[in-house]
Amino acid sequence: MHCYVFGMALEHAILVALAERAGSGYELARRFDKSIGFFYGASHQQIYRTLKRMDGDGWISCETVPQQGRPDKKVYSVGADGRVELRRWLAEPSSPTVLRDELSLKIRGASHGDLSVLLEDVRNHRTEHQLRLQLYRQLEAREFPDPGTLSGMALHQYLVQRGGIVLEEGLIAWYDEILTALHNDVKGLTA
Amino acid sequence: MHCYVFGMALEHAILVALAERAGSGYELARRFDKSIGFFYGASHQQIYRTLKRMDGDGWISCETVPQQGRPDKKVYSVGADGRVELRRWLAEPSSPTVLRDELSLKIRGASHGDLSVLLEDVRNHRTEHQLRLQLYRQLEAREFPDPGTLSGMALHQYLVQRGGIVLEEGLIAWYDEILTALHNDVKGLTA
DNA sequence: GTCTGCATGTAACTGGTTACATGATTAT
DNA sequence: ATAATCATGTAACCAGTTACATGCAGAC
């Protein structure tokens, strides 16, 4: 009767982010809106709370930085214990990918509701993911103009970016398939 | 100051499942291990708890069915109020796709740990998703041999299945990209 | 004067995970 | 004997969401 203890991974996401570059809670929240956050979302409240706990555990340390014209900020950086924990966590088998997609559930239950409203929903999701894909491709072109030459950290960041692109492309192809199939289906029913 | 209230979607997943076919908590847990569950995971404890609440809310009703040689089971089915709620929920804009992938986080932080251990982890994930993809393709071939002729519920189920296939293919392509790139990187460093 | 950005948090709630608990039947 | 499948749950805990709360600076 074995049992893996997964979870509490936001701490590790923050550890990775702070190991790349020290930063404040606010700034981490911005970073989690982009890059890292696309694979691991987190709200600012969650981030502040977790930073406090990690500071208490001695994984990170905090320095208050006064600024002119702006509120003070607390800049956190990874300490020795945090680096040990990061290493430990990296060596651990990672938990399976979790996908939670309400839209696919609605597609599955589509016959119990209004199909045209649902199609509008699919179109909206498609638009959103199309925008995100464009953003990813822009970032890719700007930050990694010559992928063949990358190594180390830059290569790792590039590979994660690639994952985002591949997934978004897949989603969009899927939305198109849904729209085509259900559009034909609606026409077939009303004709 | 608008605010969408998302969440509590397991109830709706169960509503969709029970609208397809009435069933017990145990049986729903089995179904959530397959098909629906790939896009919306849920443990049996969660399912039992939620079924109880939904019964209390009058969305579903329960009938105890005695069996020979097996424990009694409680078979739930969707009632009138549940069907109303299902309709209401279907018309609502659906929450964005949530992806939580620890592995991509580890790739990003790879330089702070042992790369070969991480590559093993990527290989394991690849194997798991390859198996799942094979399963999906088997199901597709068995249940939907002639996709062009589908309509209604069968078409909707097929489309969700297609989403699974597209996503798994994307993930596997990504894992291969990672393995190729990091394998070269490791060789470059040790050479 | 109003909105956006910077910057930090608390409190209440909801949803999800883990561990524990029981007990019969069937197959190896 | 031992494990797997069928079948149901409770309790404690942990993680994530939503709402509320404050306050300054600079742009329009």
Coordinates of C-alpha atoms (C1' of nucleotides) in Angstrom, one line a residue:
Chain A
M1 CA 0.0 0.0 0.0
H2 CA 2.2 2.7 -1.3
C3 CA 1.1 6.3 -1.5
Y4 CA 2.7 9.2 -3.3
V5 CA 2.2 12.6 -1.8
F6 CA 1.7 15.0 -4.6
G7 CA 0.4 18.5 -4.4
M8 CA 1.6 21.7 -2.9
A9 CA 3.4 22.4 -6.1
L10 CA 2.9 26.2 -6.2
E11 CA 5.8 26.4 -3.8
H12 CA 8.0 24.6 -6.4
A13 CA 6.7 26.8 -9.2
I14 CA 7.7 29.8 -7.1
L15 CA 11.1 28.2 -6.3
V16 CA 11.7 27.8 -10.1
A17 CA 10.6 31.4 -10.8
L18 CA 12.7 32.9 -8.0
A19 CA 15.8 30.7 -8.9
E20 CA 15.6 32.3 -12.4
R21 CA 15.4 35.8 -10.9
A22 CA 14.6 37.3 -7.5
G23 CA 11.3 39.2 -7.3
S24 CA 8.4 40.5 -5.3
G25 CA 5.0 38.9 -4.9
Y26 CA 3.5 41.4 -7.2
E27 CA 6.1 40.8 -9.8
L28 CA 5.8 37.0 -9.5
A29 CA 2.0 37.4 -10.1
R30 CA 2.8 39.2 -13.3
R31 CA 5.2 36.5 -14.3
F32 CA 2.5 33.9 -13.5
D33 CA 0.2 35.7 -15.9
K34 CA 2.6 35.0 -18.6
S35 CA 5.2 32.2 -19.3
I36 CA 5.1 30.0 -16.2
G37 CA 1.5 30.7 -15.5
F38 CA 0.2 29.2 -18.8
F39 CA 1.2 25.8 -17.4
Y40 CA 0.7 26.7 -13.8
G41 CA -1.8 29.4 -12.9
A42 CA -1.8 31.2 -9.6
S43 CA -3.6 34.2 -8.2
H44 CA -1.8 37.0 -6.3
Q45 CA -3.4 36.1 -3.0
Q46 CA -2.2 32.6 -3.4
I47 CA 1.3 33.8 -4.2
Y48 CA 1.5 36.1 -1.2
R49 CA 0.3 33.5 1.1
T50 CA 2.7 30.9 -0.2
L51 CA 5.6 33.3 -0.1
K52 CA 5.0 33.9 3.5
R53 CA 4.9 30.2 4.3
M54 CA 8.1 29.6 2.3
D55 CA 9.8 32.4 4.1
G56 CA 8.7 30.8 7.4
D57 CA 10.1 27.5 6.3
G58 CA 13.4 29.2 5.4
W59 CA 13.3 28.3 1.8
I60 CA 13.5 31.9 0.7
S61 CA 14.5 35.1 2.3
C62 CA 13.0 38.6 2.0
E63 CA 14.4 42.0 1.7
T64 CA 12.2 45.1 1.8
V65 CA 13.2 47.5 -0.9
P66 CA 12.0 51.2 -0.7
Q67 CA 11.2 52.9 -4.0
Q68 CA 10.6 56.4 -4.9
G69 CA 7.1 57.3 -6.0
R70 CA 6.0 53.7 -5.5
P71 CA 5.1 51.5 -2.5
D72 CA 7.9 49.5 -0.9
K73 CA 8.3 46.0 -2.2
K74 CA 9.5 42.8 -0.6
V75 CA 12.0 41.1 -2.9
Y76 CA 12.3 37.4 -2.3
S77 CA 15.2 35.2 -3.2
V78 CA 16.0 31.5 -2.9
G79 CA 18.2 30.5 0.0
A80 CA 20.3 27.4 0.6
D81 CA 17.4 25.3 2.0
G82 CA 15.2 26.3 -0.9
R83 CA 17.9 25.2 -3.4
V84 CA 18.1 21.8 -1.6
E85 CA 14.3 21.5 -1.8
L86 CA 14.3 22.4 -5.4
R87 CA 16.9 19.7 -6.2
R88 CA 14.9 17.1 -4.2
W89 CA 11.6 18.0 -5.9
L90 CA 13.3 17.9 -9.4
A91 CA 14.5 14.3 -8.8
E92 CA 11.0 13.2 -7.7
P93 CA 8.7 11.6 -10.4
S94 CA 6.3 14.3 -11.4
S95 CA 2.5 14.1 -11.1
P96 CA 0.5 13.4 -14.2
T97 CA -0.8 16.3 -16.4
V98 CA -4.1 17.6 -15.1
L99 CA -6.5 18.9 -17.7
R100 CA -9.8 20.3 -16.6
D101 CA -11.9 21.4 -19.5
E102 CA -15.5 22.4 -18.9
L103 CA -16.1 22.9 -22.6
S104 CA -15.5 19.3 -23.5
L105 CA -18.0 18.4 -20.9
K106 CA -20.6 20.7 -22.4
I107 CA -19.9 19.2 -25.9
R108 CA -20.6 15.8 -24.5
G109 CA -23.9 17.0 -22.9
A110 CA -24.8 19.2 -25.9
S111 CA -28.0 17.5 -26.8
H112 CA -29.5 18.5 -23.4
G113 CA -29.3 22.2 -24.3
D114 CA -29.2 24.8 -27.0
L115 CA -26.6 23.9 -29.6
S116 CA -26.2 27.4 -31.1
V117 CA -25.3 28.9 -27.8
L118 CA -22.7 26.2 -27.2
L119 CA -21.3 26.9 -30.7
E120 CA -20.9 30.5 -29.8
D121 CA -19.0 29.4 -26.7
V122 CA -16.7 27.2 -28.8
R123 CA -16.0 30.2 -31.1
N124 CA -15.1 32.3 -28.1
H125 CA -12.7 29.7 -26.8
R126 CA -11.2 29.4 -30.2
T127 CA -10.6 33.2 -30.4
E128 CA -9.0 33.2 -27.0
H129 CA -6.6 30.4 -27.8
Q130 CA -5.8 31.8 -31.2
L131 CA -4.7 35.1 -29.4
R132 CA -2.7 33.2 -27.0
L133 CA -1.0 31.2 -29.7
Q134 CA -0.1 34.4 -31.6
L135 CA 1.4 35.7 -28.3
Y136 CA 3.4 32.5 -27.9
R137 CA 4.7 32.7 -31.5
Q138 CA 5.7 36.3 -31.0
L139 CA 7.6 35.5 -27.8
E140 CA 9.2 32.6 -29.6
A141 CA 10.3 34.7 -32.5
R142 CA 11.6 37.5 -30.2
E143 CA 13.3 35.5 -27.5
F144 CA 14.5 32.5 -29.4
P145 CA 15.3 33.6 -33.0
D146 CA 17.8 30.8 -33.5
P147 CA 16.6 27.7 -31.5
G148 CA 19.2 25.4 -32.9
T149 CA 22.0 27.2 -30.9
L150 CA 20.3 27.2 -27.5
S151 CA 21.5 25.3 -24.5
G152 CA 21.0 25.3 -20.7
M153 CA 18.4 27.5 -19.2
A154 CA 17.5 29.2 -22.4
L155 CA 16.9 25.9 -24.1
H156 CA 14.7 24.7 -21.2
Q157 CA 12.6 27.9 -21.4
Y158 CA 12.3 27.4 -25.1
L159 CA 11.1 23.8 -24.8
V160 CA 8.4 24.9 -22.4
Q161 CA 7.3 27.6 -24.8
R162 CA 7.2 25.0 -27.5
G163 CA 4.9 22.9 -25.4
G164 CA 2.5 25.8 -25.1
I165 CA 2.5 26.3 -28.9
V166 CA 1.9 22.6 -29.6
L167 CA -1.0 22.4 -27.1
E168 CA -2.6 25.6 -28.4
E169 CA -2.3 24.4 -32.0
G170 CA -4.0 21.2 -30.9
L171 CA -6.8 22.9 -29.2
I172 CA -7.5 25.2 -32.1
A173 CA -7.5 22.3 -34.6
W174 CA -10.0 20.6 -32.2
Y175 CA -12.3 23.6 -32.0
D176 CA -12.3 23.8 -35.8
E177 CA -13.3 20.1 -36.0
I178 CA -16.1 20.7 -33.5
L179 CA -17.4 23.8 -35.4
T180 CA -17.4 22.1 -38.7
A181 CA -19.0 18.9 -37.4
L182 CA -21.7 20.6 -35.4
H183 CA -22.4 23.2 -38.0
N184 CA -23.2 20.5 -40.5
D185 CA -25.2 18.7 -37.8
V186 CA -27.3 21.8 -37.1
K187 CA -27.9 22.4 -40.8
G188 CA -28.9 18.7 -41.2
L189 CA -31.5 19.0 -38.4
T190 CA -33.0 22.3 -39.5
A191 CA -33.0 21.6 -43.3
Chain B
M1 CA -16.9 45.2 -11.0
H2 CA -18.2 42.0 -12.6
C3 CA -17.4 38.6 -11.3
Y4 CA -18.1 35.3 -12.8
V5 CA -18.8 32.5 -10.5
F6 CA -17.1 29.4 -11.8
G7 CA -16.4 26.2 -10.1
M8 CA -18.5 23.5 -8.6
A9 CA -18.4 21.8 -11.9
L10 CA -18.2 18.2 -10.8
E11 CA -22.0 18.4 -10.2
H12 CA -22.4 19.2 -13.9
A13 CA -20.0 16.5 -15.0
I14 CA -22.2 14.0 -13.0
L15 CA -25.3 15.5 -14.4
V16 CA -24.0 14.9 -18.0
A17 CA -23.0 11.4 -17.1
L18 CA -26.3 10.5 -15.5
A19 CA -28.3 12.1 -18.3
E20 CA -26.5 9.7 -20.6
R21 CA -27.3 6.7 -18.4
A22 CA -28.4 6.3 -14.8
G23 CA -25.9 4.7 -12.5
S24 CA -24.4 4.2 -9.0
G25 CA -21.6 6.1 -7.4
Y26 CA -19.2 3.2 -8.0
E27 CA -20.2 2.9 -11.6
L28 CA -19.8 6.6 -12.1
A29 CA -16.3 6.4 -10.6
R30 CA -15.5 3.7 -13.2
R31 CA -16.9 6.0 -16.0
F32 CA -14.8 8.9 -14.7
D33 CA -11.7 6.7 -14.9
K34 CA -12.4 6.5 -18.6
S35 CA -14.1 8.8 -21.2
I36 CA -15.4 11.7 -19.2
G37 CA -12.7 11.5 -16.6
F38 CA -9.9 12.2 -19.1
F39 CA -11.1 15.7 -19.3
Y40 CA -12.5 15.9 -15.9
G41 CA -11.0 13.7 -13.2
A42 CA -12.8 12.8 -9.9
S43 CA -12.2 10.3 -7.1
H44 CA -14.9 8.0 -5.8
Q45 CA -15.0 9.9 -2.4
Q46 CA -15.7 13.1 -4.2
I47 CA -18.3 11.5 -6.4
Y48 CA -20.2 10.0 -3.4
R49 CA -20.1 13.3 -1.5
T50 CA -21.4 15.2 -4.5
L51 CA -24.1 12.7 -5.3
K52 CA -25.4 13.1 -1.7
R53 CA -25.5 16.8 -2.0
M54 CA -27.2 16.7 -5.5
D55 CA -29.8 14.3 -4.1
G56 CA -30.3 16.8 -1.2
D57 CA -30.8 19.6 -3.7
G58 CA -33.3 17.5 -5.6
W59 CA -31.3 17.5 -8.9
I60 CA -31.2 13.7 -8.9
S61 CA -33.1 10.9 -7.2
C62 CA -31.9 7.6 -5.8
E63 CA -33.2 4.1 -5.9
T64 CA -31.6 1.3 -3.9
V65 CA -31.2 -1.8 -6.0
P66 CA -30.5 -5.1 -4.2
Q67 CA -28.3 -7.6 -6.1
Q68 CA -27.5 -11.2 -5.6
G69 CA -24.0 -12.0 -4.6
R70 CA -23.0 -8.4 -4.5
P71 CA -23.6 -5.4 -2.2
D72 CA -26.7 -3.3 -2.8
K73 CA -26.2 -0.3 -5.0
K74 CA -27.8 3.1 -5.1
V75 CA -28.8 3.9 -8.7
Y76 CA -29.1 7.7 -9.3
S77 CA -31.0 9.3 -12.1
V78 CA -31.5 12.9 -13.2
G79 CA -34.8 14.5 -12.1
A80 CA -36.7 17.5 -13.6
D81 CA -34.8 20.0 -11.5
G82 CA -31.5 18.4 -12.6
R83 CA -32.5 18.7 -16.2
V84 CA -33.3 22.4 -15.7
E85 CA -30.0 23.0 -14.1
L86 CA -28.2 21.1 -16.8
R87 CA -29.8 23.3 -19.4
R88 CA -29.0 26.5 -17.5
W89 CA -25.3 25.5 -17.1
L90 CA -25.0 24.5 -20.8
A91 CA -26.1 28.1 -21.8
E92 CA -23.5 29.7 -19.5
P93 CA -20.1 30.6 -20.9
S94 CA -17.7 27.9 -19.9
S95 CA -14.6 28.5 -17.8
P96 CA -11.2 28.5 -19.5
T97 CA -9.3 25.3 -20.0
V98 CA -7.1 24.6 -16.9
L99 CA -3.8 22.8 -17.5
R100 CA -1.6 21.9 -14.6
D101 CA 1.6 20.3 -15.7
E102 CA 4.3 19.7 -13.2
L103 CA 6.6 18.3 -15.8
S104 CA 6.8 21.5 -17.8
L105 CA 7.7 23.3 -14.6
K106 CA 10.5 20.8 -14.0
I107 CA 11.8 21.3 -17.5
R108 CA 11.9 25.0 -16.9
G109 CA 13.9 24.5 -13.7
A110 CA 16.0 21.6 -15.1
S111 CA 19.4 23.3 -14.7
H112 CA 18.9 23.3 -10.9
G113 CA 18.9 19.5 -10.7
D114 CA 20.0 16.3 -12.4
L115 CA 19.1 16.3 -16.1
S116 CA 19.3 12.5 -16.6
V117 CA 16.7 11.9 -13.9
L118 CA 14.4 14.4 -15.4
L119 CA 14.8 12.8 -18.9
E120 CA 13.8 9.5 -17.3
D121 CA 10.7 11.3 -16.0
V122 CA 9.9 12.6 -19.5
R123 CA 10.3 9.2 -20.9
N124 CA 7.8 7.8 -18.4
H125 CA 5.3 10.4 -19.2
R126 CA 5.7 9.8 -22.8
T127 CA 5.0 6.0 -22.3
E128 CA 1.9 6.7 -20.3
H129 CA 0.5 9.1 -22.8
Q130 CA 1.4 6.8 -25.7
L131 CA -0.6 4.1 -23.9
R132 CA -3.5 6.4 -23.4
L133 CA -3.4 7.5 -27.1
Q134 CA -3.5 3.8 -28.2
L135 CA -6.5 3.3 -25.9
Y136 CA -8.3 6.3 -27.4
R137 CA -7.6 5.2 -30.9
Q138 CA -8.9 1.7 -30.1
L139 CA -12.1 3.2 -28.6
E140 CA -12.5 5.5 -31.6
A141 CA -12.1 2.6 -34.1
R142 CA -14.5 0.4 -32.1
E143 CA -17.2 2.8 -31.2
F144 CA -17.1 5.2 -34.1
P145 CA -16.1 3.2 -37.2
D146 CA -17.8 5.6 -39.6
P147 CA -17.5 9.1 -38.2
G148 CA -19.0 10.8 -41.2
T149 CA -22.4 9.4 -40.5
L150 CA -22.7 10.4 -36.8
S151 CA -25.1 12.9 -35.4
G152 CA -26.6 13.9 -32.1
M153 CA -25.2 12.4 -28.9
A154 CA -22.9 9.9 -30.7
L155 CA -21.4 12.8 -32.7
H156 CA -20.8 14.8 -29.5
Q157 CA -19.1 11.8 -27.8
Y158 CA -17.0 11.3 -30.8
L159 CA -15.9 15.0 -30.9
V160 CA -14.8 14.8 -27.2
Q161 CA -12.9 11.6 -28.0
R162 CA -11.2 13.4 -30.9
G163 CA -10.1 16.2 -28.5
G164 CA -8.4 13.6 -26.4
I165 CA -6.6 12.2 -29.3
V166 CA -5.5 15.6 -30.6
L167 CA -4.2 16.5 -27.2
E168 CA -2.3 13.3 -26.6
E169 CA -0.7 13.5 -30.0
G170 CA 0.4 17.0 -29.2
L171 CA 1.9 16.0 -25.8
I172 CA 3.8 13.1 -27.3
A173 CA 5.2 15.3 -30.1
W174 CA 6.3 17.7 -27.4
Y175 CA 7.9 15.0 -25.3
D176 CA 9.9 13.8 -28.4
E177 CA 11.1 17.3 -29.0
I178 CA 12.2 17.6 -25.4
L179 CA 14.0 14.3 -25.5
T180 CA 15.8 15.1 -28.7
A181 CA 16.8 18.6 -27.6
L182 CA 18.0 17.6 -24.1
H183 CA 19.7 14.5 -25.3
N184 CA 21.8 16.6 -27.6
D185 CA 22.4 19.1 -24.9
V186 CA 23.6 16.5 -22.4
K187 CA 26.0 15.0 -25.1
G188 CA 27.2 18.5 -25.9
L189 CA 28.0 19.2 -22.2
T190 CA 29.7 15.8 -21.5
A191 CA 31.6 15.6 -24.8
Chain C
dG1 C1' -12.3 63.2 -11.3
dT2 C1' -11.5 58.6 -12.9
dC3 C1' -8.9 54.9 -14.4
dT4 C1' -4.8 52.1 -14.6
dG5 C1' -0.6 50.4 -12.5
dC6 C1' 2.1 49.3 -8.4
dA7 C1' 2.1 47.0 -4.1
dT8 C1' 0.4 44.4 -0.2
dG9 C1' -2.6 41.7 2.2
dT10 C1' -7.0 39.1 5.3
dA11 C1' -11.0 36.2 5.7
dA12 C1' -14.4 33.1 4.4
dC13 C1' -15.6 29.6 1.5
dT14 C1' -15.4 25.8 -1.8
dG15 C1' -13.5 22.0 -3.9
dG16 C1' -10.1 18.3 -4.0
dT17 C1' -6.8 14.8 -1.9
dT18 C1' -5.4 11.4 1.4
dA19 C1' -6.1 8.3 4.8
dC20 C1' -9.0 5.4 7.1
dA21 C1' -13.0 2.1 7.4
dT22 C1' -16.0 -2.0 6.2
dG23 C1' -17.4 -6.2 4.1
dA24 C1' -18.9 -9.7 0.6
dT25 C1' -17.7 -12.5 -3.7
dT26 C1' -14.8 -14.4 -7.2
dA27 C1' -10.6 -15.8 -9.3
dT28 C1' -5.6 -17.4 -8.9
Chain D
dA1 C1' -4.0 -17.5 1.4
dT2 C1' -4.2 -13.4 -1.4
dA3 C1' -5.6 -10.2 -4.5
dA4 C1' -9.0 -8.0 -7.3
dT5 C1' -13.7 -6.4 -8.1
dC6 C1' -17.9 -4.7 -6.3
dA7 C1' -19.9 -1.3 -3.2
dT8 C1' -20.3 2.4 0.2
dG9 C1' -18.8 5.9 2.9
dT10 C1' -16.3 9.4 7.0
dA11 C1' -12.9 12.7 8.6
dA12 C1' -9.1 15.6 8.4
dC13 C1' -6.6 18.2 5.7
dC14 C1' -4.8 21.0 2.0
dA15 C1' -5.2 24.0 -2.0
dG16 C1' -7.6 27.3 -4.7
dT17 C1' -11.2 31.0 -5.4
dT18 C1' -13.8 35.0 -4.3
dA19 C1' -14.6 39.0 -2.0
dC20 C1' -13.0 42.6 0.7
dA21 C1' -9.5 46.0 2.1
dT22 C1' -6.0 49.9 1.6
dG23 C1' -3.3 53.5 -0.5
dC24 C1' -0.2 56.2 -3.5
dA25 C1' 1.4 57.9 -8.3
dG26 C1' 0.7 59.2 -12.9
dA27 C1' -1.9 59.6 -17.1
dC28 C1' -6.0 61.3 -19.5

